[in-house]
Short mmCIF file of C-alpha atoms in Angstrom, two decimals:
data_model
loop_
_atom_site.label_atom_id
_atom_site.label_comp_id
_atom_site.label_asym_id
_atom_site.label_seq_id
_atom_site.Cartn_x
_atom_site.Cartn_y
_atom_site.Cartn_z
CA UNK X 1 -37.57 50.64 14.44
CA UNK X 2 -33.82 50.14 13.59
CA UNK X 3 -31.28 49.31 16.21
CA UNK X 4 -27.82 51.59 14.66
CA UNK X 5 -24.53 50.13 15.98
CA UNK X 6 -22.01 52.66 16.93
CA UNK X 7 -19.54 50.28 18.27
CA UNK X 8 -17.07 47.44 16.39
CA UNK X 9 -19.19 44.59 16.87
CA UNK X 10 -18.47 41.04 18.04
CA UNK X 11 -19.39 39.96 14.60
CA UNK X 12 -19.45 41.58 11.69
CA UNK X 13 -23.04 43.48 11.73
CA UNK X 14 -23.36 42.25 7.69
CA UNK X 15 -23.10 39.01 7.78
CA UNK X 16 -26.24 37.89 5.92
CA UNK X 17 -28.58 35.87 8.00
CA UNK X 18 -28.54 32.91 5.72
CA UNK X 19 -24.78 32.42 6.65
CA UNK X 20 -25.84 33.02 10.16
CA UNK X 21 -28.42 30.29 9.28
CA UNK X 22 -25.96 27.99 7.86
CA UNK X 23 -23.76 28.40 10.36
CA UNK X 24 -26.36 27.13 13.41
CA UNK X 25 -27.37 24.47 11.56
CA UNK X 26 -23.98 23.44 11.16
CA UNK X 27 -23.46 23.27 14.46
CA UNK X 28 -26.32 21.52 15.37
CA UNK X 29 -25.13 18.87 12.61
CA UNK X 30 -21.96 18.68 14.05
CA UNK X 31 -23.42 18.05 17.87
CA UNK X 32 -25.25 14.72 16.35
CA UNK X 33 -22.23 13.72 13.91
CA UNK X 34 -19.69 13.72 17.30
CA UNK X 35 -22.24 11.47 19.25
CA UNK X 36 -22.73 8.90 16.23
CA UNK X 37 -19.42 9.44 15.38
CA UNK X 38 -17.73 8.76 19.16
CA UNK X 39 -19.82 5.77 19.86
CA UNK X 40 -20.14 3.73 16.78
CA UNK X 41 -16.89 1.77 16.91
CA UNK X 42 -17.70 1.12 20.41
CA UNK X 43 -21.05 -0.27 19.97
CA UNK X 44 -19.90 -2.20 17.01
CA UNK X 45 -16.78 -3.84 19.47
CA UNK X 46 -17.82 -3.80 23.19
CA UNK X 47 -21.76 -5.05 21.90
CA UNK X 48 -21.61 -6.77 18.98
CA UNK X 49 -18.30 -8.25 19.03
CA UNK X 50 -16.70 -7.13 15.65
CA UNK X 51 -12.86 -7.21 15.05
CA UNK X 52 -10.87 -3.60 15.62
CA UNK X 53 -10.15 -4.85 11.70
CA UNK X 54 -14.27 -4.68 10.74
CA UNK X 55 -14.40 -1.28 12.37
CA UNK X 56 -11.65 0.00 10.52
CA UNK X 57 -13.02 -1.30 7.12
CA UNK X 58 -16.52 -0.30 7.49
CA UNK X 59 -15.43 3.69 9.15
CA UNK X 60 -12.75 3.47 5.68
CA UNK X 61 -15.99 2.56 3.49
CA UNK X 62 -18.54 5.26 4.28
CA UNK X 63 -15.83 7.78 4.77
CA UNK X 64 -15.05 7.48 0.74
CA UNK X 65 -18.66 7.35 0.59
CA UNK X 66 -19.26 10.59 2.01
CA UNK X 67 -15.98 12.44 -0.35
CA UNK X 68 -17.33 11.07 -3.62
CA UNK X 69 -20.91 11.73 -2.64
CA UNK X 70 -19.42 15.45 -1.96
CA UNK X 71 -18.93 15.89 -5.60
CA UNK X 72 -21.79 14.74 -6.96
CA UNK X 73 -24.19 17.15 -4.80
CA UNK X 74 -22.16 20.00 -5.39
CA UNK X 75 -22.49 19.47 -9.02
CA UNK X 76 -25.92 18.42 -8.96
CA UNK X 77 -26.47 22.11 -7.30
CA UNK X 78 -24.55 23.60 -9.72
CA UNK X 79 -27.01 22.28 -12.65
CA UNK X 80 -30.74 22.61 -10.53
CA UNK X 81 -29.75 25.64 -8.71
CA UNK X 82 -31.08 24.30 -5.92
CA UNK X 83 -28.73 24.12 -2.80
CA UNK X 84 -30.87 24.15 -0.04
CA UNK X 85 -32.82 20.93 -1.34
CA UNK X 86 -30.13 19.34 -1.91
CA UNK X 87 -28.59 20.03 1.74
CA UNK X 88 -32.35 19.39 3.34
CA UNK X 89 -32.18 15.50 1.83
CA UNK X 90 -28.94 15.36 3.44
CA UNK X 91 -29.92 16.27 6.79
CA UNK X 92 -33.15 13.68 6.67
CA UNK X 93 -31.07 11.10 5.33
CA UNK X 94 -28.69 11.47 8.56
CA UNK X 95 -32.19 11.71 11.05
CA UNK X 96 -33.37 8.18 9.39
CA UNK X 97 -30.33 6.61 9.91
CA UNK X 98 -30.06 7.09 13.79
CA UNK X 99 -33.17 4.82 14.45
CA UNK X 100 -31.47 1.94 12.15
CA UNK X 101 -28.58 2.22 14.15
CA UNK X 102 -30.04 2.44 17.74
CA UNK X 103 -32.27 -0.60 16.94
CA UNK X 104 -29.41 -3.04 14.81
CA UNK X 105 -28.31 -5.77 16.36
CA UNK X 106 -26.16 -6.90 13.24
CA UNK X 107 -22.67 -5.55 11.77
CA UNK X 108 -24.44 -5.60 9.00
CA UNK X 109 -27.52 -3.54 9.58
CA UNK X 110 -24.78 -0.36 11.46
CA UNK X 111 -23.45 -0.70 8.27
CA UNK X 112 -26.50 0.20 6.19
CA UNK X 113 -27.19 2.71 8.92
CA UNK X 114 -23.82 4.55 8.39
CA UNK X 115 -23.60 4.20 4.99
CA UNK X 116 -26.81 6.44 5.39
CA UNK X 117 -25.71 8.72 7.14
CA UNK X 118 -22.50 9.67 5.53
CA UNK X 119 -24.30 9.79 2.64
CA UNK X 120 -26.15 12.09 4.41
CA UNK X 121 -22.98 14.36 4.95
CA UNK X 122 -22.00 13.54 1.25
CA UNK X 123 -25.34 15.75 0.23
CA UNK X 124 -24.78 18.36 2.57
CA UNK X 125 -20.69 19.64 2.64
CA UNK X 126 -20.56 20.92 -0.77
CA UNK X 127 -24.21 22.80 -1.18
CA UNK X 128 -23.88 24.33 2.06
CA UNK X 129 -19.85 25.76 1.15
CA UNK X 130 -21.42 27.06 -1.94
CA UNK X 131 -24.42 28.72 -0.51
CA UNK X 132 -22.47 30.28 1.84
CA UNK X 133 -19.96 31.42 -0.83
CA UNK X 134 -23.14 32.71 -3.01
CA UNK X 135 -24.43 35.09 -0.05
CA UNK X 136 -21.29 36.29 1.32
CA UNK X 137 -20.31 39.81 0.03
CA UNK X 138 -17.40 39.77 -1.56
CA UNK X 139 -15.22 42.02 1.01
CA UNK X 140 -16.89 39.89 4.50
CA UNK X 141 -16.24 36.76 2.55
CA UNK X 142 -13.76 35.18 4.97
CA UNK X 143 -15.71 36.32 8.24
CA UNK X 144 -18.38 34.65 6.40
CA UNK X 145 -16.61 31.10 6.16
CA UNK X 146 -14.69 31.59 9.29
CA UNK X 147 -18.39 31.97 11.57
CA UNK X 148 -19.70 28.73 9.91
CA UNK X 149 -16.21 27.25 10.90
CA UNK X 150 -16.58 28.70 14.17
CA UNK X 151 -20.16 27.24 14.95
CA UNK X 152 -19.09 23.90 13.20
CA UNK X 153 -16.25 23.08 15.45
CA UNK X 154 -17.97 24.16 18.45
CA UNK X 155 -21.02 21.99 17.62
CA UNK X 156 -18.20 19.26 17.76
CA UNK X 157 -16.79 20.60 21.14
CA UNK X 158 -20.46 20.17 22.65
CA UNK X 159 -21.31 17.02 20.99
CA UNK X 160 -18.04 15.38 22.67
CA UNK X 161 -19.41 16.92 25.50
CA UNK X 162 -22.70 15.79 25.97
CA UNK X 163 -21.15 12.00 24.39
CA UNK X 164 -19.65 12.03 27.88
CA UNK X 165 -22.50 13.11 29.73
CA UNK X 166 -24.73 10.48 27.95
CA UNK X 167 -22.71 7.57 28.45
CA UNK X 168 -22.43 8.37 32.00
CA UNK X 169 -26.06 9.07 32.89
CA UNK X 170 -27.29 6.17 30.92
CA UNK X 171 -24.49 3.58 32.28
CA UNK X 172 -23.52 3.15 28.70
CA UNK X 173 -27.20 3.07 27.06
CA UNK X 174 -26.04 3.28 23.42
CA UNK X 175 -28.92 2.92 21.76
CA UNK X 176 -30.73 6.21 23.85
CA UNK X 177 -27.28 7.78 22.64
CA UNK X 178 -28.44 7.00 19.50
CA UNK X 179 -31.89 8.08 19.08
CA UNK X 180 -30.54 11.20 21.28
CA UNK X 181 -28.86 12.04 18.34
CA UNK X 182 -31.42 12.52 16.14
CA UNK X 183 -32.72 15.56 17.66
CA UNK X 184 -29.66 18.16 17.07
CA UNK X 185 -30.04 17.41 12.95
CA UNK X 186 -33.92 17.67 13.33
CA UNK X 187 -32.85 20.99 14.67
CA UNK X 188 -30.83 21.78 11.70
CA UNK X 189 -33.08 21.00 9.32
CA UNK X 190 -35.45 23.51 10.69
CA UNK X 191 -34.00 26.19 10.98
CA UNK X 192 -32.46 25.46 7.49
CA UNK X 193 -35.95 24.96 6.36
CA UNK X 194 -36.96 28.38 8.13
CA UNK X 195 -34.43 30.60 7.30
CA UNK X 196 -32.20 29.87 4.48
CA UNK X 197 -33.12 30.12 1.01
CA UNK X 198 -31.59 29.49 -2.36
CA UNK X 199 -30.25 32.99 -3.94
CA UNK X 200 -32.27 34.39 -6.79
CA UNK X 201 -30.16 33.35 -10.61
CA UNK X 202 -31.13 36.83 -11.76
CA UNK X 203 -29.08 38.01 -8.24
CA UNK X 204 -26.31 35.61 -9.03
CA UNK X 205 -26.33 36.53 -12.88
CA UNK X 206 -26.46 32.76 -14.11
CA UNK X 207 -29.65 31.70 -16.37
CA UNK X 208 -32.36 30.87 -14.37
CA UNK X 209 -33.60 27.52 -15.93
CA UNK X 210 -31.39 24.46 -15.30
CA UNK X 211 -27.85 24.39 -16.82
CA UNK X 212 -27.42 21.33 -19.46
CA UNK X 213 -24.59 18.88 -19.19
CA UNK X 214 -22.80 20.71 -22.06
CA UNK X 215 -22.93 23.80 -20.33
CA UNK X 216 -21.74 22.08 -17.03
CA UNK X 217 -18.75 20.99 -18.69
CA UNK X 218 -18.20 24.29 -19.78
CA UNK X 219 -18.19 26.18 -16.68
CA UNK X 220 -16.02 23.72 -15.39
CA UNK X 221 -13.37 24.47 -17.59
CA UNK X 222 -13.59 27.85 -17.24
CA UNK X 223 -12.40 27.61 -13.76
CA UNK X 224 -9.19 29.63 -13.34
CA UNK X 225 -5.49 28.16 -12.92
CA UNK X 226 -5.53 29.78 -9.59
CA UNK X 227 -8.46 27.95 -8.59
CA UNK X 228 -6.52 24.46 -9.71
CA UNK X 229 -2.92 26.18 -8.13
CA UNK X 230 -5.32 26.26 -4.72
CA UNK X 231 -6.36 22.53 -5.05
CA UNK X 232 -2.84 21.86 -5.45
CA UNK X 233 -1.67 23.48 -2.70
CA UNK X 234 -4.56 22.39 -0.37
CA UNK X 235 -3.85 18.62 -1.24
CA UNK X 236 -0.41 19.22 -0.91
CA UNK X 237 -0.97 20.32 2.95
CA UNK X 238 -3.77 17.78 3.79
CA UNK X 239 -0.71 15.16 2.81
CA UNK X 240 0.52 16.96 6.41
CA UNK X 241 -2.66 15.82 8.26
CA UNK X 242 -3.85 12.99 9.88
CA UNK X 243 -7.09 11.94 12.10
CA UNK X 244 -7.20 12.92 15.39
CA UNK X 245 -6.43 9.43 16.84
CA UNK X 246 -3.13 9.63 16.37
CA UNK X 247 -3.34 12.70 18.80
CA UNK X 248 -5.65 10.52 21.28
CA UNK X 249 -2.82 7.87 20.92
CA UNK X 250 -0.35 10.32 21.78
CA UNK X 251 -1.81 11.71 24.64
CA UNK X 252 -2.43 8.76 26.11
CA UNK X 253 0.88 7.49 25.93
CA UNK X 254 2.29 10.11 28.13
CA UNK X 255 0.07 8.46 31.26
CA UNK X 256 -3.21 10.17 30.91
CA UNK X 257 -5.64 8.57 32.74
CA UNK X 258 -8.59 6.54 30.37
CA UNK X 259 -11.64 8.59 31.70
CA UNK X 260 -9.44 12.07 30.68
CA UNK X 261 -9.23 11.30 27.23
CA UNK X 262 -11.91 12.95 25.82
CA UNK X 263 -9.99 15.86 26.70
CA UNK X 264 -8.36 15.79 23.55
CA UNK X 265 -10.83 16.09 21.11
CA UNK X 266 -12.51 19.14 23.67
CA UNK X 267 -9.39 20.77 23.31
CA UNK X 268 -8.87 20.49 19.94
CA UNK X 269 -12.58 21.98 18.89
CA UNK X 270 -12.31 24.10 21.39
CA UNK X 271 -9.30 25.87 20.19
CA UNK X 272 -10.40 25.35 16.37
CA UNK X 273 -13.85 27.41 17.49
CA UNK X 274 -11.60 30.07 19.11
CA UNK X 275 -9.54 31.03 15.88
CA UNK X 276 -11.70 30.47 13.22
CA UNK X 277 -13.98 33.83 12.97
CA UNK X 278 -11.25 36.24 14.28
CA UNK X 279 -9.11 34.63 11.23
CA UNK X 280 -11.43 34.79 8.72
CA UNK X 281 -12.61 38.32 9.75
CA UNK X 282 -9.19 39.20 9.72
CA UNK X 283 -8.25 37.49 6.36
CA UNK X 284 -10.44 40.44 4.91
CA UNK X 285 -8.58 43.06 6.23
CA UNK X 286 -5.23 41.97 4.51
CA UNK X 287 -3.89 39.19 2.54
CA UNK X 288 -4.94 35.83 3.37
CA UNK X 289 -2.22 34.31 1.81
CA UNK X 290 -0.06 35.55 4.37
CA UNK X 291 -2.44 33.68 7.16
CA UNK X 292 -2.34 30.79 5.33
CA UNK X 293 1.19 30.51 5.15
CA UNK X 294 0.95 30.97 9.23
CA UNK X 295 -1.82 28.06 9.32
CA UNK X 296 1.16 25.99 7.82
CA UNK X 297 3.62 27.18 9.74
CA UNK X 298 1.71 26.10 12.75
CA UNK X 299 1.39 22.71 11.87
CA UNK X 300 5.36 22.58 12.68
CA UNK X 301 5.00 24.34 15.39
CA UNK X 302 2.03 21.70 17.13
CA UNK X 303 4.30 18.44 15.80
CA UNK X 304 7.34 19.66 17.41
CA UNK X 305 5.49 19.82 21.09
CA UNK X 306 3.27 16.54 19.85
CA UNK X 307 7.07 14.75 19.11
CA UNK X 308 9.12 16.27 21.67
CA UNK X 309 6.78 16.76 24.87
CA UNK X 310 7.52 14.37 28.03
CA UNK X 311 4.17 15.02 29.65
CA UNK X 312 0.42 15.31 29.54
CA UNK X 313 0.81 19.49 29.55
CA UNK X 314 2.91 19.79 26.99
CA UNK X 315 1.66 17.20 24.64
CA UNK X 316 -1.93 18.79 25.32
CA UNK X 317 -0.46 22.20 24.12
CA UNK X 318 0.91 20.93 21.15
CA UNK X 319 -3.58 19.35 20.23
CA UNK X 320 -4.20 23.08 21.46
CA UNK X 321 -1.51 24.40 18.62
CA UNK X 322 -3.06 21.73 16.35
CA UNK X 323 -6.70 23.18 16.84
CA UNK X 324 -5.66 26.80 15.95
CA UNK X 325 -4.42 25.65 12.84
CA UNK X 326 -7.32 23.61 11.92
CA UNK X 327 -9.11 27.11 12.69
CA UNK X 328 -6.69 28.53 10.10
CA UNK X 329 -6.67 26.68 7.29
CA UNK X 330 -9.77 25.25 7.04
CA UNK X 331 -11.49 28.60 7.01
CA UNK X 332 -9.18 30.48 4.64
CA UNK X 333 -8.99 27.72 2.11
CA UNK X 334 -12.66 27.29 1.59
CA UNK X 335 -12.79 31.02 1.53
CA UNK X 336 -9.90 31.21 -1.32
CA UNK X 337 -12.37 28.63 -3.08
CA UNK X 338 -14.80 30.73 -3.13
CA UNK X 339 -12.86 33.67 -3.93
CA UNK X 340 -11.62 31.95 -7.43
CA UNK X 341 -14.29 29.91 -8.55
CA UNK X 342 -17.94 31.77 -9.99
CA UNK X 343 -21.18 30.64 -9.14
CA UNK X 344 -21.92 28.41 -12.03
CA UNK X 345 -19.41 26.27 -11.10
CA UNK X 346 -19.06 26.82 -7.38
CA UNK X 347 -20.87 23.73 -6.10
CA UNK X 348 -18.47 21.54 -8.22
CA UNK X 349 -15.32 23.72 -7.29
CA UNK X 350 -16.33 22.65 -3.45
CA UNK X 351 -16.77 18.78 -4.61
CA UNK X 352 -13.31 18.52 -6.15
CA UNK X 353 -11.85 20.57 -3.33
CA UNK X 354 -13.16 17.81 -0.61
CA UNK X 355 -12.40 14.70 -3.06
CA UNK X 356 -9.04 15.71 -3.51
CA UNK X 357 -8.11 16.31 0.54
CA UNK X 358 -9.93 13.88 1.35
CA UNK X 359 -7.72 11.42 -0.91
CA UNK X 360 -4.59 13.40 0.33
CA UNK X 361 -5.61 12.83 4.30
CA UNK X 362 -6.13 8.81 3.31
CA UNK X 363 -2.78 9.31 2.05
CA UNK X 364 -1.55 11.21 5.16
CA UNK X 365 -2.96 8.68 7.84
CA UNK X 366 -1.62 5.38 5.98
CA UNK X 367 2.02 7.69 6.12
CA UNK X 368 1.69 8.39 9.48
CA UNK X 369 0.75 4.76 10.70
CA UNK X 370 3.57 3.04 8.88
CA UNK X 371 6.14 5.78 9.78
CA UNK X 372 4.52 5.61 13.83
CA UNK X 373 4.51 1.75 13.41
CA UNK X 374 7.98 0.85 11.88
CA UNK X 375 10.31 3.68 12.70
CA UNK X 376 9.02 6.03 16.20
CA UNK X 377 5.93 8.21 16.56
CA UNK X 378 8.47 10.87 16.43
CA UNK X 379 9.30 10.35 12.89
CA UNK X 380 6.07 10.67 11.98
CA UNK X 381 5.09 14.01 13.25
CA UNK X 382 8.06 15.77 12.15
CA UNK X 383 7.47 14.40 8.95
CA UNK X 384 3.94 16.20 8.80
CA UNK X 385 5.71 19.56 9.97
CA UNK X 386 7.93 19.04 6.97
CA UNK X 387 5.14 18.56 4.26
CA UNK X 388 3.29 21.56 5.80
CA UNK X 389 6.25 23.33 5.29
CA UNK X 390 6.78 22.53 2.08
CA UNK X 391 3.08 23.61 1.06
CA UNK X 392 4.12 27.11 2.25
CA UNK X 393 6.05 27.10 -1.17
CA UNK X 394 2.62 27.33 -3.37
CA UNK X 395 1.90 30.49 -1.75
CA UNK X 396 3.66 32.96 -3.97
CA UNK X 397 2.02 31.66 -7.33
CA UNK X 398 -1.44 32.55 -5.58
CA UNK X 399 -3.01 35.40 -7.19
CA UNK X 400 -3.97 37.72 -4.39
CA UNK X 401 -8.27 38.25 -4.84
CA UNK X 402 -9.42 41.35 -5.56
CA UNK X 403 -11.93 42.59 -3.21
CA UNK X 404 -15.34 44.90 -4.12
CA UNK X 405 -15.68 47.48 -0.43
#
């Protein structure tokens, strides 16, 4: 028996139940990321005595660890066809890791534990954008991106969540934190394991038997100057953002009290969670450059309240503003990614996407700290509005997708 729906769903009744997949497993990902992610500096200051300088180096390390690594699976499931392998090694990579770091009592063994588990993440990001981009139907394609965007960032809203309740019940326990956080990504890998699969080559259209490095290279170059006009443009607006410390740091210069925070980041996710369906659902309904151009717009819009605001409220509205256009842009550009780039290439087209931003948002935060540092935090944030801005400038020489109903 068939259940019919007669009513406009909450989400879109085709959404293929891979993406659905992909999506939860996301977000269980996510959950275990934010506790390792929230508690690892702290460990390595407050219990093993490591310089803020040592932090900084080894977070700076595995971070580039996890962008290059980004490249190299997304190619690598370009030339096996095989996605979901590639993103099932990442997940077990990041499960092994927790133990290491719950039971290290040396800088240098977290190290080897988070070099582990970004390259984890490194194995996973790409794949997983390009699976998603190889089941999405070519008309739901942004609802597509914008529920795995949605699930993602609310992972991260309950992982900061239960990071809080954690700490609390366990009087600081960080090593229970740890192994804790093993459990959300044994979650993801089974129900990635259970219910995704790679798609068919004879459903994609590509040869079914393993591409050769020759024909790699060619399908790279065959990517369209619209894809490359979209890489430019994205790197030109990550040059606009900056980690979300700088947003802790300016909350809690207005007088927030220490144990309120966390508030930050909940808002933030929270807000991100909100937008990002309703805006990719919504991209497919008209043009999504014109939503993109918004996304940028918004970024002015959250550093004006972030540079100008007095108090808690109104510097907390202006991380709220900053979460919807996380929700915004992240969503839509992945989805005009996938709307430029075909499927032999698609895994790479995701790894240069995420190498390039990711270089950009180095860029971005090393801006933002000198201009914070040596001239006012001020500065600094209307400077990002302005580069956002500016991005909104690459719009017009976007080719508007075409789109198969």
């Amino acid at each position: 028996m068939t259940l019919e729906i007669t009513k406009a769903p909450v989400f879109h009744p085709h959404i293929p139940r891979a993406v659905w997949a992909l999506g939860l497993s996301s977000m269980l990902s996510k959950i275990a990321s934010v506790i390792n992610y929230s508690i690892v500096p702290l460990y390595i200051s407050n219990v093993l005595g490591a310089s803020t300088m040592t932090v900084g180096v080894l977070e700076g390390f595995v971070e580039a660890l996890s962008l290059f690594l980004r490249m190299f699976s997304g190619s690598l499931s370009d030339i096996i066809h095989k996605r979901r392998n590639i993103i099932a090694v990442g997940y077990a990579l990041s499960i092994i890791s927790r133990p290491f770091i719950a039971l290290s009592t040396t800088v240098e063994g977290v190290f080897f534990a988070r070099c582990l588990d970004r390259v984890g993440n490194g194995f996973e990001a790409s794949p997983r954008e390009a699976l998603i981009g190889d089941y999405a139907p070519k008309n739901i394609k942004g609802a597509c991106y914008g529920l795995r965007e949605t699930l993602g960032r609310f992972g991260s809203t309950i992982g900061s969540i239960i990071t809080i309740g954690l700490l609390w019940f366990t009087a600081n326990n960080y090593s229970f934190v740890f192994f804790f956080g093993m459990l959300p990504t044994s979650l993801a890998l089974l129900v990635l394991i259970l219910f995704v699969k790679d798609k068919p080559p004879q459903e994609l259209k590509v040869k079914a038997e393993r591409l050769t490095f020759t024909e790699w290279k060619a399908s790279i170059r065959k990517l369209p100057m619209s894809f490359w006009l979209i890489i430019f443009m994205s790197g030109n607006f990550m040059l606009a953002s900056f980690n979300s410390s700088y947003l802790v740091l300016r909350t809690e210069s207005t007088g927030l009290p220490s144990y309120m925070i966390p508030i930050v980041m909940v808002t933030q996710n929270l807000a991100t969670s909100l937008c990002a369906y309703p805006i990719g659902f919504l991209s497919d309904k008209m043009d999504r450059r014109i939503l993109v151009g918004i996304g940028f717009l918004f970024v002015g819009a959250a550093n004006f309240f972030l540079a100008t605001a007095w108090g808690p409220a109104g510097v907390l509205f202006g991380v709220f503003l900053w979460g919807l256009q996380v929700g915004m842009t992240q969503s839509l550009l992945v989805t005009l990614i996938a709307d430029t780039c075909h499927h032999e290439a698609r895994g790479t087209a995701f790894g240069i996407y995420y190498i390039v931003n990711g270089v950009c948002i180095l860029s971005s935060n090393v801006l933002v700290g000198f201009l914070w540092d040596y001239i006012s935090p001020e500065v600094a944030f209307m400077a990002s509005g302005f580069i956002a801005t500016v991005a909104c400038l690459w719009l017009p020489f976007i080719h508007k997708p075409q789109r198969k109903h």
